[in-house]
Structures are given as C-alpha cells and as structure tokens.
PDB file of C-alpha atoms in Angstrom:
ATOM      1  CA  MET A   1     -45.986  24.138  24.960  1.00 51.00           C
ATOM      2  CA  SER A   2     -47.271  22.103  27.886  1.00 60.00           C
ATOM      3  CA  ALA A   3     -47.445  23.378  31.439  1.00 67.00           C
ATOM      4  CA  PRO A   4     -44.609  22.326  33.760  1.00 88.00           C
ATOM      5  CA  TYR A   5     -45.247  19.485  36.145  1.00 93.00           C
ATOM      6  CA  LYS A   6     -46.580  20.293  39.588  1.00 95.00           C
ATOM      7  CA  ILE A   7     -44.133  20.088  42.459  1.00 96.00           C
ATOM      8  CA  PRO A   8     -45.297  17.330  44.836  1.00 97.00           C
ATOM      9  CA  GLN A   9     -45.206  19.699  47.796  1.00 97.00           C
ATOM     10  CA  SER A  10     -48.372  21.596  48.611  1.00 97.00           C
ATOM     11  CA  VAL A  11     -50.188  23.493  51.323  1.00 98.00           C
ATOM     12  CA  LEU A  12     -53.581  23.064  52.933  1.00 97.00           C
ATOM     13  CA  VAL A  13     -54.911  26.237  54.542  1.00 98.00           C
ATOM     14  CA  VAL A  14     -57.897  26.001  56.882  1.00 98.00           C
ATOM     15  CA  ILE A  15     -59.504  29.457  56.866  1.00 97.00           C
ATOM     16  CA  HIS A  16     -61.725  30.056  59.884  1.00 96.00           C
ATOM     17  CA  THR A  17     -63.347  32.720  62.023  1.00 95.00           C
ATOM     18  CA  PRO A  18     -62.826  33.123  65.787  1.00 93.00           C
ATOM     19  CA  ALA A  19     -66.118  31.209  66.247  1.00 92.00           C
ATOM     20  CA  LEU A  20     -64.613  28.298  64.215  1.00 94.00           C
ATOM     21  CA  GLU A  21     -66.748  28.814  61.131  1.00 95.00           C
ATOM     22  CA  VAL A  22     -64.700  27.288  58.303  1.00 97.00           C
ATOM     23  CA  LEU A  23     -64.528  28.444  54.693  1.00 97.00           C
ATOM     24  CA  LEU A  24     -65.037  25.599  52.205  1.00 97.00           C
ATOM     25  CA  LEU A  25     -64.607  25.880  48.444  1.00 96.00           C
ATOM     26  CA  ARG A  26     -66.181  23.689  45.749  1.00 93.00           C
ATOM     27  CA  ARG A  27     -63.674  22.513  43.128  1.00 88.00           C
ATOM     28  CA  ALA A  28     -64.306  23.550  39.526  1.00 87.00           C
ATOM     29  CA  ASP A  29     -62.369  20.700  37.892  1.00 81.00           C
ATOM     30  CA  THR A  30     -64.719  17.867  38.797  1.00 78.00           C
ATOM     31  CA  GLN A  31     -68.377  17.008  38.299  1.00 72.00           C
ATOM     32  CA  GLU A  32     -68.667  15.700  41.858  1.00 76.00           C
ATOM     33  CA  ASP A  33     -69.460  17.989  44.763  1.00 83.00           C
ATOM     34  CA  PHE A  34     -65.856  18.180  46.055  1.00 90.00           C
ATOM     35  CA  TRP A  35     -65.549  20.637  48.932  1.00 94.00           C
ATOM     36  CA  GLN A  36     -62.201  21.613  50.388  1.00 94.00           C
ATOM     37  CA  SER A  37     -60.084  24.244  52.077  1.00 97.00           C
ATOM     38  CA  VAL A  38     -57.503  26.234  50.131  1.00 97.00           C
ATOM     39  CA  THR A  39     -54.840  23.974  48.627  1.00 95.00           C
ATOM     40  CA  GLY A  40     -52.020  24.467  46.198  1.00 94.00           C
ATOM     41  CA  SER A  41     -48.530  23.456  45.197  1.00 96.00           C
ATOM     42  CA  LYS A  42     -45.271  25.293  45.547  1.00 97.00           C
ATOM     43  CA  ASP A  43     -44.242  27.243  42.449  1.00 96.00           C
ATOM     44  CA  LEU A  44     -40.561  26.512  43.101  1.00 96.00           C
ATOM     45  CA  PRO A  45     -38.955  23.743  45.172  1.00 94.00           C
ATOM     46  CA  ASP A  46     -37.331  26.279  47.526  1.00 97.00           C
ATOM     47  CA  GLU A  47     -40.429  28.487  47.915  1.00 97.00           C
ATOM     48  CA  PRO A  48     -41.092  28.833  51.665  1.00 98.00           C
ATOM     49  CA  TRP A  49     -44.225  27.040  52.882  1.00 98.00           C
ATOM     50  CA  ALA A  50     -45.723  30.268  54.286  1.00 98.00           C
ATOM     51  CA  VAL A  51     -45.222  32.085  50.983  1.00 98.00           C
ATOM     52  CA  THR A  52     -46.987  29.251  49.156  1.00 98.00           C
ATOM     53  CA  ALA A  53     -49.842  29.329  51.687  1.00 98.00           C
ATOM     54  CA  ALA A  54     -50.346  33.104  51.468  1.00 98.00           C
ATOM     55  CA  ARG A  55     -50.152  33.052  47.655  1.00 98.00           C
ATOM     56  CA  GLU A  56     -52.702  30.250  47.367  1.00 97.00           C
ATOM     57  CA  VAL A  57     -55.112  31.972  49.775  1.00 98.00           C
ATOM     58  CA  TRP A  58     -54.838  35.162  47.722  1.00 97.00           C
ATOM     59  CA  GLU A  59     -55.233  33.402  44.355  1.00 96.00           C
ATOM     60  CA  GLU A  60     -58.189  31.233  45.383  1.00 96.00           C
ATOM     61  CA  THR A  61     -60.158  33.534  47.698  1.00 97.00           C
ATOM     62  CA  GLY A  62     -58.913  37.099  47.297  1.00 97.00           C
ATOM     63  CA  ILE A  63     -58.127  37.143  51.037  1.00 98.00           C
ATOM     64  CA  ASP A  64     -54.744  38.806  51.425  1.00 98.00           C
ATOM     65  CA  CYS A  65     -52.534  37.390  54.182  1.00 98.00           C
ATOM     66  CA  ARG A  66     -49.248  37.954  52.351  1.00 97.00           C
ATOM     67  CA  ALA A  67     -46.313  39.531  54.176  1.00 96.00           C
ATOM     68  CA  GLY A  68     -46.986  43.140  55.152  1.00 96.00           C
ATOM     69  CA  THR A  69     -50.786  42.839  55.275  1.00 97.00           C
ATOM     70  CA  ALA A  70     -53.074  43.081  58.292  1.00 95.00           C
ATOM     71  CA  LEU A  71     -53.806  39.346  58.163  1.00 97.00           C
ATOM     72  CA  ALA A  72     -50.193  38.181  57.739  1.00 97.00           C
ATOM     73  CA  SER A  73     -49.808  37.462  61.462  1.00 96.00           C
ATOM     74  CA  GLN A  74     -52.972  35.333  61.427  1.00 96.00           C
ATOM     75  CA  LEU A  75     -51.484  32.795  59.009  1.00 97.00           C
ATOM     76  CA  GLN A  76     -50.186  30.044  61.287  1.00 95.00           C
ATOM     77  CA  ASP A  77     -48.005  27.114  60.283  1.00 96.00           C
ATOM     78  CA  TRP A  78     -49.394  24.156  62.226  1.00 94.00           C
ATOM     79  CA  HIS A  79     -46.156  22.205  61.692  1.00 94.00           C
ATOM     80  CA  LEU A  80     -48.107  19.221  60.408  1.00 94.00           C
ATOM     81  CA  GLU A  81     -47.491  17.435  57.144  1.00 95.00           C
ATOM     82  CA  ASN A  82     -49.654  14.907  55.357  1.00 93.00           C
ATOM     83  CA  VAL A  83     -48.056  12.493  52.929  1.00 95.00           C
ATOM     84  CA  TYR A  84     -50.516  10.861  50.590  1.00 92.00           C
ATOM     85  CA  ALA A  85     -50.806   9.003  47.316  1.00 93.00           C
ATOM     86  CA  ILE A  86     -51.865  11.330  44.524  1.00 92.00           C
ATOM     87  CA  TYR A  87     -55.348  10.547  43.180  1.00 86.00           C
ATOM     88  CA  PRO A  88     -55.016   8.792  39.803  1.00 91.00           C
ATOM     89  CA  ARG A  89     -57.306  11.386  38.190  1.00 86.00           C
ATOM     90  CA  TRP A  90     -54.665  14.085  38.903  1.00 85.00           C
ATOM     91  CA  ALA A  91     -51.477  12.025  38.429  1.00 94.00           C
ATOM     92  CA  HIS A  92     -50.900  13.506  34.941  1.00 93.00           C
ATOM     93  CA  ARG A  93     -50.129  16.864  36.571  1.00 93.00           C
ATOM     94  CA  TYR A  94     -46.953  15.433  38.117  1.00 96.00           C
ATOM     95  CA  ALA A  95     -43.728  14.164  36.546  1.00 95.00           C
ATOM     96  CA  PRO A  96     -43.691  10.491  35.555  1.00 94.00           C
ATOM     97  CA  GLY A  97     -43.011   8.287  38.559  1.00 94.00           C
ATOM     98  CA  VAL A  98     -44.242  10.806  41.148  1.00 96.00           C
ATOM     99  CA  THR A  99     -46.862   9.022  43.235  1.00 95.00           C
ATOM    100  CA  HIS A 100     -46.981  10.914  46.542  1.00 96.00           C
ATOM    101  CA  ASN A 101     -47.404  14.504  47.675  1.00 95.00           C
ATOM    102  CA  THR A 102     -46.335  16.184  50.905  1.00 96.00           C
ATOM    103  CA  GLU A 103     -48.899  18.687  52.165  1.00 96.00           C
ATOM    104  CA  ARG A 104     -48.048  21.275  54.866  1.00 97.00           C
ATOM    105  CA  VAL A 105     -51.014  22.400  57.004  1.00 97.00           C
ATOM    106  CA  PHE A 106     -51.729  26.029  57.917  1.00 97.00           C
ATOM    107  CA  GLY A 107     -54.559  27.841  59.639  1.00 96.00           C
ATOM    108  CA  LEU A 108     -55.758  31.364  58.905  1.00 97.00           C
ATOM    109  CA  GLN A 109     -58.102  33.105  61.316  1.00 96.00           C
ATOM    110  CA  VAL A 110     -60.072  35.906  59.665  1.00 96.00           C
ATOM    111  CA  PRO A 111     -62.544  38.428  61.075  1.00 95.00           C
ATOM    112  CA  VAL A 112     -66.257  38.374  60.323  1.00 91.00           C
ATOM    113  CA  PRO A 113     -67.185  39.441  57.740  1.00 89.00           C
ATOM    114  CA  THR A 114     -64.314  38.700  55.373  1.00 94.00           C
ATOM    115  CA  PRO A 115     -65.216  39.032  51.697  1.00 94.00           C
ATOM    116  CA  VAL A 116     -64.382  36.071  49.464  1.00 96.00           C
ATOM    117  CA  HIS A 117     -63.652  36.462  45.749  1.00 95.00           C
ATOM    118  CA  LEU A 118     -63.273  33.050  44.127  1.00 93.00           C
ATOM    119  CA  SER A 119     -60.984  32.217  41.251  1.00 88.00           C
ATOM    120  CA  PRO A 120     -63.578  30.773  38.809  1.00 87.00           C
ATOM    121  CA  ARG A 121     -60.877  28.634  37.207  1.00 88.00           C
ATOM    122  CA  GLU A 122     -60.463  26.787  40.510  1.00 89.00           C
ATOM    123  CA  HIS A 123     -63.738  27.042  42.436  1.00 90.00           C
ATOM    124  CA  THR A 124     -67.431  27.451  41.682  1.00 88.00           C
ATOM    125  CA  ALA A 125     -68.872  28.163  45.130  1.00 93.00           C
ATOM    126  CA  TYR A 126     -67.988  28.742  48.757  1.00 96.00           C
ATOM    127  CA  GLN A 127     -69.668  28.464  52.115  1.00 96.00           C
ATOM    128  CA  TRP A 128     -68.909  29.163  55.770  1.00 97.00           C
ATOM    129  CA  LEU A 129     -69.826  26.259  58.050  1.00 96.00           C
ATOM    130  CA  PRO A 130     -69.343  25.284  61.700  1.00 96.00           C
ATOM    131  CA  TRP A 131     -66.141  23.224  61.888  1.00 95.00           C
ATOM    132  CA  GLU A 132     -68.002  19.964  62.561  1.00 95.00           C
ATOM    133  CA  ARG A 133     -70.135  20.282  59.416  1.00 96.00           C
ATOM    134  CA  ALA A 134     -67.191  21.498  57.356  1.00 96.00           C
ATOM    135  CA  ALA A 135     -65.049  18.515  58.356  1.00 96.00           C
ATOM    136  CA  GLY A 136     -67.868  16.152  57.390  1.00 95.00           C
ATOM    137  CA  LEU A 137     -68.285  17.724  53.965  1.00 94.00           C
ATOM    138  CA  CYS A 138     -64.625  17.551  52.839  1.00 93.00           C
ATOM    139  CA  PHE A 139     -63.768  14.927  50.240  1.00 87.00           C
ATOM    140  CA  SER A 140     -60.176  14.749  51.485  1.00 89.00           C
ATOM    141  CA  GLY A 141     -59.473  12.876  54.694  1.00 89.00           C
ATOM    142  CA  SER A 142     -56.449  15.049  55.487  1.00 91.00           C
ATOM    143  CA  ASN A 143     -58.580  18.172  55.067  1.00 94.00           C
ATOM    144  CA  ALA A 144     -61.284  16.805  57.378  1.00 95.00           C
ATOM    145  CA  GLN A 145     -58.647  15.894  59.986  1.00 94.00           C
ATOM    146  CA  ALA A 146     -57.107  19.368  59.837  1.00 95.00           C
ATOM    147  CA  ILE A 147     -60.486  21.035  60.334  1.00 96.00           C
ATOM    148  CA  ALA A 148     -61.280  18.717  63.250  1.00 94.00           C
ATOM    149  CA  ARG A 149     -58.055  19.902  64.926  1.00 92.00           C
ATOM    150  CA  LEU A 150     -59.506  23.424  65.207  1.00 89.00           C
ATOM    151  CA  GLU A 151     -61.492  22.451  68.272  1.00 81.00           C
ATOM    152  CA  HIS A 152     -58.282  21.585  70.132  1.00 77.00           C
ATOM    153  CA  PHE A 153     -55.834  23.972  68.486  1.00 65.00           C
ATOM    154  CA  ASP A 154     -54.907  26.697  70.941  1.00 52.00           C
ATOM    155  CA  ALA A 155     -51.734  28.670  71.575  1.00 40.00           C
ATOM    156  CA  ALA A 156     -50.260  25.889  73.731  1.00 40.00           C
ATOM    157  CA  ALA A 157     -50.868  23.284  71.049  1.00 43.00           C
ATOM    158  CA  LEU A 158     -49.349  25.569  68.416  1.00 41.00           C
ATOM    159  CA  ALA A 159     -46.233  26.113  70.535  1.00 42.00           C
ATOM    160  CA  GLU A 160     -45.933  22.384  71.220  1.00 46.00           C
ATOM    161  CA  SER A 161     -46.309  21.449  67.549  1.00 43.00           C
ATOM    162  CA  ALA A 162     -43.660  24.022  66.614  1.00 42.00           C
ATOM    163  CA  GLN A 163     -41.045  21.861  68.366  1.00 44.00           C
ATOM    164  CA  GLY A 164     -40.972  19.658  65.274  1.00 44.00           C
ATOM    165  CA  ALA A 165     -43.160  18.884  62.320  1.00 44.00           C
ATOM    166  CA  SER A 166     -45.394  15.861  62.630  1.00 44.00           C
ATOM    167  CA  VAL A 167     -46.075  13.684  59.642  1.00 45.00           C
ATOM    168  CA  LEU A 168     -49.508  12.235  59.112  1.00 45.00           C
ATOM    169  CA  ILE A 169     -50.246   9.602  56.509  1.00 41.00           C
ATOM    170  CA  ALA A 170     -53.526  10.079  54.669  1.00 42.00           C
ATOM    171  CA  ARG A 171     -55.187   8.470  51.667  1.00 39.00           C
ATOM    172  CA  GLY A 172     -55.642  10.413  48.502  1.00 44.00           C
ATOM    173  CA  GLY A 173     -55.336  14.084  47.773  1.00 47.00           C
ATOM    174  CA  THR A 174     -55.026  16.637  45.071  1.00 47.00           C
TER     175      THR A 174
END
C-alpha cells in the first residue's frame, strides 16, 4: 500500500535563540548539502497551522512546543505565507496535477541551551548559526527570507502582521 499524497499546505518554523542564533537542519533525503529550518505538511486539511508547526518541531528536533508545554507560548505565527512551485524532485509526493504549495511561516524562540534530537529519517546534522550566516546557507529562498526577517521582527511587527496574512511568492520548495 502506498503512502497517501502530501497535502500542499506546509509550515516553515524558524527556531532561534534570543541572540538570533538560528537552528538549521541538513536534509537526509538528498546528496546535496541542503540546510533548512523545520518544515512539514499538514496531516489533515483542517489541521490548524499552529498544531502542524508544533508537531513538526517535535518530530524533527525533539523540541516540545505543543500546547500545554513551557515553550508553547514561544511559537509565534508570523502571518506570512509563501506560495511556491514544488521542486520536480519532490512532485511525486503530491497528487497528480498539484504543482504549488502554500507554506505558513512561524518563529520559535528557545532558551540557550536547548537540546536537539534529530529524526534520522529526516535530518543528518544540525547547527546553530547567527541569523545572517543561517540565511545564506539555506537552499530555499523562502527559508532565507524568513530568517532575514528575524532582525526586524519585534512585537510591533508581529502585531501589525497579525492584521492579515501576507502572501509572498517564492521559487521552489519542499
């Protein structure tokens, strides 16, 4: 029996410290050195974005920001969405005819030190980097843009963005 198709709605979670050190993960499903933040698709079409984000963070890093945990309040919906064409190498994961994915962006501020326990099925290594270096290392343009927003993302910007979701168009994605 084959796995069900991925839902073309996913999250991108930029995990960072108060000093704007960003956690990057190296993908396990490619030979290239693809570094990224936490990403993942909804399990169900009506799964809330925040639930997807917290689940993916837990599955990929072992960092628990699910409802009821100490870090739950640190998971912030940035009210930004990227719409991008799915990379051809991963198109088989989606139903026939699905060509684009909508990605909702979140941030998660964690204290130092925060232990990371990778899912070896998804990632082979991790590193904490200053946001500038992290943004430059990402293979995904939408991921690099999200990390670059950290420098300017403060409480006022979060409140302003909460007035309505913005949609960004980016090239390529998982």
